Amino acid sequence: MSKLWGGRFNKKSDWLADQFTFSISYDHRLAKYDVIGSIAHARMLSKQGIIPKGDSAKIVAGLKKILLQIETDKFKFDPKAEDIHTDIQNRLKFFIGKPADKLHTARSRNDQVVLDMKLYCRDEIAKLVAAITYLQKEILEFANKNKDVIIPAYTHLQAAQVVLLSHHMLAYIEMLERDKTRLFDCANRTDFMPLGSCALSGTSLKTDRVYLASLLGFSQVAANSMDVVSDRDFIVELIGDCAMITTHLSRVAEDLILWATKEFDLVDIDSSFCTGSSIMPHKKNPDVLELVRGSSAKVTGLLAQIHVLLKGLPLTYNRDLQLDKPALFDSVDTAKNVLLVLSKIFASMEVKKGNAAQRVLDESFFTVDVMDYLVKKGVSNRDAHDILGKMVRECLDQGRPLSSLSLGELKQYSLLFGADVKKLFNPQMSVKIKSSLGSTNPNLVAQQLNQWSKKLNA
Amino acid sequence: MSKLWGGRFNKKSDWLADQFTFSISYDHRLAKYDVIGSIAHARMLSKQGIIPKGDSAKIVAGLKKILLQIETDKFKFDPKAEDIHTDIQNRLKFFIGKPADKLHTARSRNDQVVLDMKLYCRDEIAKLVAAITYLQKEILEFANKNKDVIIPAYTHLQAAQVVLLSHHMLAYIEMLERDKTRLFDCANRTDFMPLGSCALSGTSLKTDRVYLASLLGFSQVAANSMDVVSDRDFIVELIGDCAMITTHLSRVAEDLILWATKEFDLVDIDSSFCTGSSIMPHKKNPDVLELVRGSSAKVTGLLAQIHVLLKGLPLTYNRDLQLDKPALFDSVDTAKNVLLVLSKIFASMEVKKGNAAQRVLDESFFTVDVMDYLVKKGVSNRDAHDILGKMVRECLDQGRPLSSLSLGELKQYSLLFGADVKKLFNPQMSVKIKSSLGSTNPNLVAQQLNQWSKKLNA
Amino acid sequence: MSKLWGGRFNKKSDWLADQFTFSISYDHRLAKYDVIGSIAHARMLSKQGIIPKGDSAKIVAGLKKILLQIETDKFKFDPKAEDIHTDIQNRLKFFIGKPADKLHTARSRNDQVVLDMKLYCRDEIAKLVAAITYLQKEILEFANKNKDVIIPAYTHLQAAQVVLLSHHMLAYIEMLERDKTRLFDCANRTDFMPLGSCALSGTSLKTDRVYLASLLGFSQVAANSMDVVSDRDFIVELIGDCAMITTHLSRVAEDLILWATKEFDLVDIDSSFCTGSSIMPHKKNPDVLELVRGSSAKVTGLLAQIHVLLKGLPLTYNRDLQLDKPALFDSVDTAKNVLLVLSKIFASMEVKKGNAAQRVLDESFFTVDVMDYLVKKGVSNRDAHDILGKMVRECLDQGRPLSSLSLGELKQYSLLFGADVKKLFNPQMSVKIKSSLGSTNPNLVAQQLNQWSKKLNA
Amino acid sequence: MSKLWGGRFNKKSDWLADQFTFSISYDHRLAKYDVIGSIAHARMLSKQGIIPKGDSAKIVAGLKKILLQIETDKFKFDPKAEDIHTDIQNRLKFFIGKPADKLHTARSRNDQVVLDMKLYCRDEIAKLVAAITYLQKEILEFANKNKDVIIPAYTHLQAAQVVLLSHHMLAYIEMLERDKTRLFDCANRTDFMPLGSCALSGTSLKTDRVYLASLLGFSQVAANSMDVVSDRDFIVELIGDCAMITTHLSRVAEDLILWATKEFDLVDIDSSFCTGSSIMPHKKNPDVLELVRGSSAKVTGLLAQIHVLLKGLPLTYNRDLQLDKPALFDSVDTAKNVLLVLSKIFASMEVKKGNAAQRVLDESFFTVDVMDYLVKKGVSNRDAHDILGKMVRECLDQGRPLSSLSLGELKQYSLLFGADVKKLFNPQMSVKIKSSLGSTNPNLVAQQLNQWSKKLNA
C-alpha cells in the first residue's frame, strides 16, 4: 500500500525499517477516533470553502461507512499499512476514489495523531471513572454488609487498635475518590483541540479551528501550533493517574492477601478468584490479588518509560513519540482491569466474623483508651504514656492480661484509676468512645457510609 | 535525649539502628511547620478544655520562641534527636518544663508528620508557581526582544519550516502554564487537614478538627483517620508535577544546547552560564544547560522511587514512609533550581540574528506554502504533495534551488502555477501568510505575547 | 479444559479471574522449552524407576510430536488453557492418554517455569551475542570503508578536537563488547538447573537432578529448593543487560541523528531507513534512529518494573512473578530488534566526506596541540593553557584565524614559538601526532581495526 | 579561587550557575582517589621526561601531604572550589607553588574523573563484598543456632509445606552469593585504566599508560580514548548490583516483618532494632526492617535515574554525567548500610520455637508427602493429586483432621493406603523423607551449612 509521503523518495524503505516503524499493530485502537476526527475535519474544510461541498459529502459518507465497519468489528486492519491513519486513508480512497485525496488538507499526521490520542483519552478517562465508581460501590456494599464487624488495625503491620471494618473500607473509598478527581483534572487539561496545527507552524488555508473544536466537543482550541505537536503532557498525566490507581490497589491487595492468610484469617476470598497448587492439594492461593499487586509494577515502569521517552527531545515532533501509545494503552488497560477484578473480589468476599471477634479481645488494643482515660482526669499525655508503658511491660513480664489487675493494683500505677476503667477493655467500647471527626466511631462511620451511598449513586 | 515512646522498652536501641532510622538530617526542614502545627494544636486543646488554658499559653509561648529561633537560623538541631518532632518536643520541655508533656495529647506522630508535610507542600507549591511565572516572564521578555526574528523549526531534528522565534518561545510558555495548573490541582487535593487522626482510629478526647483546620488555613478536614495516616498521594503527585517540569525543561535545554552548537549557531549563551575546558582553551560549554537536562533524570528516578516505596504497603502507617521526605525535598529543590537557573539563562541569552536570517533562506522551508498555493487553486492535497515531491527531487538532483525554476518550468509541474508563486520563497512571507489560530502568523503571535504579558503581570 | 489443580475446589473460577490470570497469550513462547524440559524430566523419572519405562517412552514420544508441531508452527495454542504448561499437558493427555498423568511427578509448576525461563534465556543470550557481533562487524566495516576520514569530535556537543571517524566507530565497538561480556556473565549465573525443587521443599521421590542437569546442558544444579522457586535474578540481570544495550544504542542513535541534520551534515542515512513527511515533501527524517533512541525508554521502564515487581515479595513463589515474562520478552525483543536495525543502518550509511573535510579546517581544534607544543618545550601546562586562552580570545575579538598570526606575533605570546608551530594547524597532523595508547593516531587506530577484525571474525 | 579553564573567558560565571554546577559538596568523597591518581600521573610524567624529575618530586611530596590530611580528616574542603579536582590542584599550588602547574599535563578532567570513580568503585566493591559476607555469616550463625527448628514455608503467602528454618536461611545465603559474583564481574569490567585519554583524542605527549596502569593496580589499559570519557557502564552496573542487593533484602525484610507479627509470631526481633509508638505503649514496631524494605525503592529509583541520565547523550563527555556521582554514592551507601543493619538484626533475633513447633502440626502441610506415598506405590501423580484433593475437601467440610481418618476410611480413597501412611503426618518426618538435592532434608541441609561455613570463613 502506498505511503502518505512517497513522492520525494526514489527508493523503497527497507522491510526491516518498515517492521520497526509500523505502528498499526497497536494504533489500530485509535481507528474510531481517527475517523471521527476526519469527519469533523472534512466538514470544516467544506464549510470554509477549502474543499468543495460535494467532495466533503463523499468523504464524510465514506468515513461513516468505515466507522460502521470499525464499530461492528468488520474493519480488517491492513498489517502492511504504516499506521492507522494510512490504513483509513487508503480505505477511504478505495471506497470513494479521488475526493479522498482532499481530506489531508490543512492538517498533518502530527496534529492528527494528537487529536486521536486526546479523543481516546477522553473516552478512557470516562471509563476509568466509571470503573472506580463501580469499585467504590462494591467496597461500600461490602462495608455495609459487615457494618458492625470490628477488626484489628495495623501500623507497621503490628496490630495497634481496633476499628470498624467499615471504617477501614471507607479509607479505600477515600483513596479512590482522589484518584477520580485526578482523572477529572487530567480531562480538563486534555480539553484543548489540537487539529489544524499542521506539522508545526499552522497553515495559510482559512481554517476554522473553533468550529472544529465545537464539532469534536472540545471547549478550547490549543493556542500554539508548535506546542501542540510536541506536547505529550496529557499522556504522561494519564499514565501517572493510572500508576497512582494501581499503586493504591497494590496496597488494598496486600491488605487482603494478609487477611486471607491462615495466620490473619479475617476474610475468605471466593474460590472463583483463587487458584490451587499443582502439587499441594490443600492450597487456596489468592492469585488474582497477587496479580493486582504486581500490576502496579507494570504501570510504575510505564510511568518511568514515558518520562525517559520525552527526556531531552528537542521540539517539535520526533518519531520517538510513537512509543507513547503502547505505554498509554497498557497503563489504561491495566488500571481498568485491576479495578474491575477487584470489584468482583469485594462482591464475593466473606468476612470471618468469628475470627475477627476473637482477635479484637486482645487487651493491648485498648491501652490508648486507658491513656486517654487518665488524660481526661488531668494527667499529662507524657505521664499517661509512661504509666501505661510500665503497666504493659509488667503485665507482659508476669504473663497476665491488663484486665486482671485489681483496682488496688491499678491504683499503684495511678491513684486516678477508678473501677470504671475496666469498661474500657472491650472492643465495642473502644470504637464507641472515639468521637473525633473522621474517627472509627460507629455513628460517624454510619454517616459516612450514608453520604457515600448518596454520592456514588447520584 | 529521651524518645517519645521509651516506656515499654527495657533495652536501649542499637546505635546502628538509631543511625539507620534517624531522620533529623533531612526532616529538620519541617521544623517550622511542626511548630506552627503544634501552636494550633495547643490552642485547640485548651479551647476544648482538654488541657488547661495556662498550660496551653506556656506551650504556645515556648513554641513561638522556638519558631523565632528557627526563622532566624538560631535553632541548633540536635543530631542525637530521633526526628524533628522529638527535637522540638525536647526543646519545649527544656524551655517550659512540665506543661510541655501535655502537647502531644490527641495526636500521634503519624498524623503530625502528615500535617507537617502538607504545610511544607503548600508553601513549596506557591514557590514553584512563582518560579514558573518568573521563567515564563523571562521567556516572554526574550521573545519580545526578538519579536521579528525568524528561525527554522524542526521535526525529527530536520529543519522543516520557518517560524517566528517568539512563536517557538510561546510554546515553552504554554508547557509551563500546564505545569502551573497541575500544581494548583495538587494544592487543592492537599487541602485536607490531617491532624487529630491520631495513630489511626481517631480519639475519644473531644477535639475540634474544624477549628484546627481554620487555624491552619485548610478548607477541609480529612474524612477518614485510617486513610490520612497512610496517604502519601499528595507527595506522589507533587513529585510527579516536578518530574513533568524537569522533563519539560530537559526539552527546552536540548533546544538551546543544539542552538548553541557551532553547527546550528542560533544563540549565544552568556559566558556566565558556560564553563571552559581544562585542556581546550577555545571551548565554551553550555554546562548549566546540560545539568538542567540531566536534572530530569533525577526527578524521574525519584518519581519511580516513591511509587516503589508505596507499592504493596498494607494500611496504615509503615516506617518505609519516612523515605518519602528526602525524595520529595530533592524533587522540589531540583525543580525550583532548574526553573531559576533557566530564567537567568533566558535573561542573558542573545540571538545570533545574522545567522538566523541566513539559515531561513533555504527554500525547502517553503514547499508547504507552495503546496497550499496549489490547494487554494483546487488541486487536491495529495496531488499537490506529489507535484512538490517531484519538484524537490528533481531540483535536488540537478543541484538547483526551487526558485530558479522559470515560470515555464513550473508549469511543467502544474499549469496552475502563476508568477505570483515566486513571492512564496521568502521567510517573511511564509510566516505572514499563515492564518490559522495558534499559527506563527506575526499578528496572532503578537496578540499572544500581549495576552501573556497581561496574564503574567496580573 | 481442565486445570492442574482442580481437585480441592468445588466452584469454578470466575471468567474475569481467568482472563486476568491466564498467561498463555505470552508464555506460549516458552512452549518449546517446556517440552524440552519435560522430555528430560520423563527420562530421569524412568531412569530412577519413579515411573515405568513404558510410560516414559510414551510420554517422550508424545512430547516429541508436540515439539515437532511447535517447531513447524503447527501447534495451535489453546486460548482457554490457563498457561502453556497446562496447554501442553492437556495435549499430551490427548495424544497418549493415561501415561500423561505421570509426567508431573516430582516437580511443580514453580520449578518448571523457572526451568523454561532459563532455557529461554540461554537461547536468547546467544542470539543477543550474535546480534551484537553482527552490529560490531557492520560498524567495523563502516569504519574500514571510511578509514581516513577525519571528523570533529565533541564534548558538551561543542566540537572539541578532530579524530578519525574510524576511531569514533571503535568507541562504539568497545561499548558493545562490554555489553557482550555482561551477557556471558549473566549466562554463567543462569547456568544452575532448577528442576526438581518442586513447589519449594524438594521431594521424597528418588530423583537424580545431576542427571537432569546433564540432559539439559546445565553445568550445575541449583543448591537450594526455596531459593530456586523465588529467584528471578537471572531475569532482572538479563533485562538490565538489555537496558544497557539500548541505552548505549540511544547514544549511538543520537550521534547519527545529529550528524544527519542539515546543520552537522556529516552522514547520509540511507533513504530506506528514513521516512518522509505527509505535508513537507522535502523532509527526510531519520525515524528509525529516533525509534532506536526511544526504545531505550521502553527497556529502562521494564528494568524499573521488574524491580518493583520483586520488591517486598516474601519467599517463595508469588503469583506476581508471572508478570516477569512479558517484561523479559519485551526487553529481549527490543534489544535484538534495535541491534539488527542499527546494523542495517551502518551497512547503508554514507559519509559526506567533503563536508567533513571542510569542517575539520576550523583552527580552534588544534589549540591543544599547540599547548602540547609549548609543554614539550618546558612550559608548564597551566602557563601553556593561559597563553593559548589569551591567543584564542584575542584572535576571536579581532576576527582572525590563529594561523594568520605571524611568527613575530606568536612570539609576543611566547618566545618559545618557532615557525614549525604553523604545521600544527592541520587536521591530518593533529591526528598523526597523537601517540598515546588508545588515541586517535592513524597507526594505532589501524592496529585496533585489525585486531577487531580478527576477533569478530574468529 | 581560580578555575582550571579561566583564560578564554572575559566574564565571571554567574553565582547561581556556580551553585548549580559545583559538585564539591559530593565529589569531595573522591578526594583520596584524586590524589592517588595524581601521584601516579606525576611519576609517569617524570619517568617519561615530560616534566622534570625535580618538579615531579615536589608534586608527589605535596600530594602526599594532602593525602595525609585527607586520611586524617584534616583536609578542609573549599566550598568555593568548583570541584574536588580544582580544590586539590589549588591546595597543591598553595603548598608547592609553580611546579603544581605541571601536574595537569597529558590529561583532562574528563579522564581524571573517570579514574577517580573507578578507584572509588574498586574500593567500594570490596567493601560491599565484605558486607555481604558478613551478613551471610550472621545468617549462617542464626541458621546453625536454630538448626532443628521446623517452620511453615509459604507460596502465595499461604503456608504450604514445612521446612527447616536453616533451609530457608540457606536460600538467603544463595541469593547473596549471586550478588557477590555480580560485584566481582563488575570489578573485572571496571579494571581498565582510563587516565591519559585526555579530553577525548589522546595526546601527542609521550605518555606511558601501561606504566600508569601498573602503578594504579589496573590489569588493563582502556583501549579507546573516546569511549573512556563517555563510558559510565561501570557505574550503571554497580548501581544495578546495589539495586539487586536491596531488592533481595526487601524480600528478606518482608519475611521477617511477617514473622514478627502477632499473627505469624515466629521470631522476636530484638528491641534494639525496633521502636515504639508515641501513643500506643504496647507496640513494638520493626522499623529498621521496614526501612530496609523501603531502601530498595531508593536504589531502584537511582537505577532508573542513571539510565535516564545517559539516554540519548551524544559522545563524548557531557556535563549531565556529573550527576552520576550522587546517584552512585547514594546507591552504594544504601546497600552497605542495609547489609550491615540486617546483619545485626540476624545476630540478635530469636526464634519463637514453641510457636513454630505448634504451627507445623497443621496436617495440610503433609498432603504432598501423602501424594508421593501413593506415587511410590504406582499411582499416577494426577490421580494422587485428585485423591488428596478429595480427602482434603471432605475433611474440611466435616471439620476433621486428615489424621483422624481410620485405615478403613483411607482405603475408601485408595486401596493402596496402608497403616504406615499415618507416620507421614509429622513435621520431623516431612523434612526427613525429602531426599532430592537442594531439598530441606536435615542431612543435606547440614552439609550445606558446613560447606558455607568453610567457604565464608576461608
mmCIF file of C-alpha atoms in Angstrom, chain A residues 31-169:
data_model
loop_
_atom_site.group_PDB
_atom_site.id
_atom_site.type_symbol
_atom_site.label_atom_id
_atom_site.label_comp_id
_atom_site.label_asym_id
_atom_site.label_seq_id
_atom_site.Cartn_x
_atom_site.Cartn_y
_atom_site.Cartn_z
ATOM 1 C CA ALA A 31 -9.217 3.855 14.351
ATOM 2 C CA LYS A 32 -12.555 5.081 15.606
ATOM 3 C CA TYR A 33 -11.117 8.368 16.821
ATOM 4 C CA ASP A 34 -9.223 8.890 13.613
ATOM 5 C CA VAL A 35 -12.421 8.604 11.618
ATOM 6 C CA ILE A 36 -14.391 10.849 13.948
ATOM 7 C CA GLY A 37 -11.678 13.474 13.701
ATOM 8 C CA SER A 38 -11.585 13.217 9.941
ATOM 9 C CA ILE A 39 -15.339 13.597 9.617
ATOM 10 C CA ALA A 40 -15.216 16.827 11.586
ATOM 11 C CA HIS A 41 -12.189 17.961 9.594
ATOM 12 C CA ALA A 42 -13.932 17.340 6.239
ATOM 13 C CA ARG A 43 -16.956 19.273 7.418
ATOM 14 C CA MET A 44 -14.839 22.197 8.485
ATOM 15 C CA LEU A 45 -12.918 22.175 5.201
ATOM 16 C CA SER A 46 -16.103 22.402 3.160
ATOM 17 C CA LYS A 47 -17.741 24.967 5.445
ATOM 18 C CA GLN A 48 -14.666 27.150 4.872
ATOM 19 C CA GLY A 49 -14.723 26.528 1.133
ATOM 20 C CA ILE A 50 -11.298 24.873 1.224
ATOM 21 C CA ILE A 51 -12.655 21.769 -0.460
ATOM 22 C CA PRO A 52 -15.874 21.504 -2.466
ATOM 23 C CA LYS A 53 -19.050 20.573 -0.609
ATOM 24 C CA GLY A 54 -19.545 17.601 -2.897
ATOM 25 C CA ASP A 55 -16.142 16.166 -2.124
ATOM 26 C CA SER A 56 -16.689 16.696 1.553
ATOM 27 C CA ALA A 57 -20.020 14.894 1.411
ATOM 28 C CA LYS A 58 -18.387 11.918 -0.273
ATOM 29 C CA ILE A 59 -15.563 11.921 2.244
ATOM 30 C CA VAL A 60 -17.975 12.042 5.170
ATOM 31 C CA ALA A 61 -20.119 9.281 3.683
ATOM 32 C CA GLY A 62 -17.043 7.115 3.090
ATOM 33 C CA LEU A 63 -15.765 7.728 6.573
ATOM 34 C CA LYS A 64 -19.126 6.884 8.114
ATOM 35 C CA LYS A 65 -19.059 3.605 6.261
ATOM 36 C CA ILE A 66 -15.616 2.931 7.703
ATOM 37 C CA LEU A 67 -16.778 3.952 11.154
ATOM 38 C CA LEU A 68 -19.634 1.490 10.974
ATOM 39 C CA GLN A 69 -17.192 -1.232 9.972
ATOM 40 C CA ILE A 70 -14.936 -0.363 12.877
ATOM 41 C CA GLU A 71 -17.750 -0.262 15.395
ATOM 42 C CA THR A 72 -19.100 -3.599 14.226
ATOM 43 C CA ASP A 73 -15.643 -5.143 14.207
ATOM 44 C CA LYS A 74 -15.752 -5.642 10.455
ATOM 45 C CA PHE A 75 -12.840 -3.395 9.607
ATOM 46 C CA LYS A 76 -9.877 -5.593 8.698
ATOM 47 C CA PHE A 77 -6.723 -3.737 9.599
ATOM 48 C CA ASP A 78 -4.072 -3.931 6.932
ATOM 49 C CA PRO A 79 -0.869 -5.116 8.577
ATOM 50 C CA LYS A 80 1.052 -3.686 5.651
ATOM 51 C CA ALA A 81 -0.241 -0.184 6.266
ATOM 52 C CA GLU A 82 2.300 2.005 8.005
ATOM 53 C CA ASP A 83 -0.118 3.239 10.609
ATOM 54 C CA ILE A 84 -3.800 3.552 11.270
ATOM 55 C CA HIS A 85 -4.052 6.946 9.561
ATOM 56 C CA THR A 86 -2.658 5.494 6.350
ATOM 57 C CA ASP A 87 -4.861 2.441 6.613
ATOM 58 C CA ILE A 88 -8.001 4.531 6.863
ATOM 59 C CA GLN A 89 -6.882 6.956 4.179
ATOM 60 C CA ASN A 90 -6.241 4.028 1.830
ATOM 61 C CA ARG A 91 -9.624 2.530 2.606
ATOM 62 C CA LEU A 92 -11.342 5.817 2.016
ATOM 63 C CA LYS A 93 -9.616 6.124 -1.351
ATOM 64 C CA PHE A 94 -10.731 2.614 -2.171
ATOM 65 C CA PHE A 95 -14.325 3.495 -1.313
ATOM 66 C CA ILE A 96 -14.712 6.962 -2.770
ATOM 67 C CA GLY A 97 -11.740 7.437 -5.086
ATOM 68 C CA LYS A 98 -10.264 10.807 -5.947
ATOM 69 C CA PRO A 99 -12.091 13.029 -3.413
ATOM 70 C CA ALA A 100 -10.266 11.119 -0.692
ATOM 71 C CA ASP A 101 -7.106 12.933 -1.742
ATOM 72 C CA LYS A 102 -8.550 16.161 -0.381
ATOM 73 C CA LEU A 103 -9.067 15.031 3.171
ATOM 74 C CA HIS A 104 -5.495 15.510 4.342
ATOM 75 C CA THR A 105 -5.644 19.233 3.633
ATOM 76 C CA ALA A 106 -4.700 21.760 6.309
ATOM 77 C CA ARG A 107 -3.549 19.146 8.722
ATOM 78 C CA SER A 108 -0.590 16.835 9.256
ATOM 79 C CA ARG A 109 -0.212 13.486 10.898
ATOM 80 C CA ASN A 110 1.476 15.362 13.734
ATOM 81 C CA ASP A 111 -1.702 17.134 14.825
ATOM 82 C CA GLN A 112 -3.961 14.315 13.657
ATOM 83 C CA VAL A 113 -2.381 11.779 15.981
ATOM 84 C CA VAL A 114 -2.586 14.161 18.911
ATOM 85 C CA LEU A 115 -6.285 14.584 18.209
ATOM 86 C CA ASP A 116 -6.815 10.824 18.049
ATOM 87 C CA MET A 117 -4.980 10.347 21.300
ATOM 88 C CA LYS A 118 -6.950 13.079 23.049
ATOM 89 C CA LEU A 119 -10.255 11.602 21.902
ATOM 90 C CA TYR A 120 -9.051 8.224 23.151
ATOM 91 C CA CYS A 121 -8.051 9.713 26.490
ATOM 92 C CA ARG A 122 -11.404 11.448 26.885
ATOM 93 C CA ASP A 123 -13.249 8.160 26.399
ATOM 94 C CA GLU A 124 -10.929 6.147 28.565
ATOM 95 C CA ILE A 125 -10.958 8.659 31.385
ATOM 96 C CA ALA A 126 -14.745 8.306 31.451
ATOM 97 C CA LYS A 127 -14.369 4.528 31.592
ATOM 98 C CA LEU A 128 -11.776 4.714 34.341
ATOM 99 C CA VAL A 129 -14.025 6.998 36.355
ATOM 100 C CA ALA A 130 -16.887 4.559 35.917
ATOM 101 C CA ALA A 131 -14.659 1.650 36.933
ATOM 102 C CA ILE A 132 -13.530 3.496 40.044
ATOM 103 C CA THR A 133 -17.110 4.284 40.973
ATOM 104 C CA TYR A 134 -18.039 0.678 40.452
ATOM 105 C CA LEU A 135 -15.280 -0.489 42.766
ATOM 106 C CA GLN A 136 -16.204 2.129 45.344
ATOM 107 C CA LYS A 137 -19.781 0.857 45.301
ATOM 108 C CA GLU A 138 -18.712 -2.729 45.780
ATOM 109 C CA ILE A 139 -16.475 -1.715 48.672
ATOM 110 C CA LEU A 140 -19.328 0.291 50.143
ATOM 111 C CA GLU A 141 -21.681 -2.656 49.773
ATOM 112 C CA PHE A 142 -19.118 -4.890 51.450
ATOM 113 C CA ALA A 143 -18.739 -2.329 54.246
ATOM 114 C CA ASN A 144 -22.482 -2.103 54.754
ATOM 115 C CA LYS A 145 -22.839 -5.873 54.775
ATOM 116 C CA ASN A 146 -20.283 -6.051 57.586
ATOM 117 C CA LYS A 147 -21.114 -2.794 59.276
ATOM 118 C CA ASP A 148 -20.641 -3.869 62.857
ATOM 119 C CA VAL A 149 -17.609 -6.076 62.455
ATOM 120 C CA ILE A 150 -14.651 -4.891 64.461
ATOM 121 C CA ILE A 151 -11.143 -5.824 63.358
ATOM 122 C CA PRO A 152 -7.616 -5.069 64.419
ATOM 123 C CA ALA A 153 -5.988 -2.203 62.546
ATOM 124 C CA TYR A 154 -2.288 -2.073 61.906
ATOM 125 C CA THR A 155 0.633 0.241 61.890
ATOM 126 C CA HIS A 156 3.989 -1.306 60.978
ATOM 127 C CA LEU A 157 1.947 -4.475 60.399
ATOM 128 C CA GLN A 158 1.649 -4.695 64.168
ATOM 129 C CA ALA A 159 -1.951 -4.783 65.328
ATOM 130 C CA ALA A 160 -2.435 -1.435 67.015
ATOM 131 C CA GLN A 161 -6.035 -0.622 67.780
ATOM 132 C CA VAL A 162 -9.452 -1.879 66.879
ATOM 133 C CA VAL A 163 -11.610 -0.255 64.219
ATOM 134 C CA LEU A 164 -14.803 -0.951 62.411
ATOM 135 C CA LEU A 165 -14.110 -2.930 59.262
ATOM 136 C CA SER A 166 -16.420 -0.457 57.557
ATOM 137 C CA HIS A 167 -14.156 2.366 58.703
ATOM 138 C CA HIS A 168 -11.215 0.616 57.076
ATOM 139 C CA MET A 169 -13.249 0.198 53.886
#
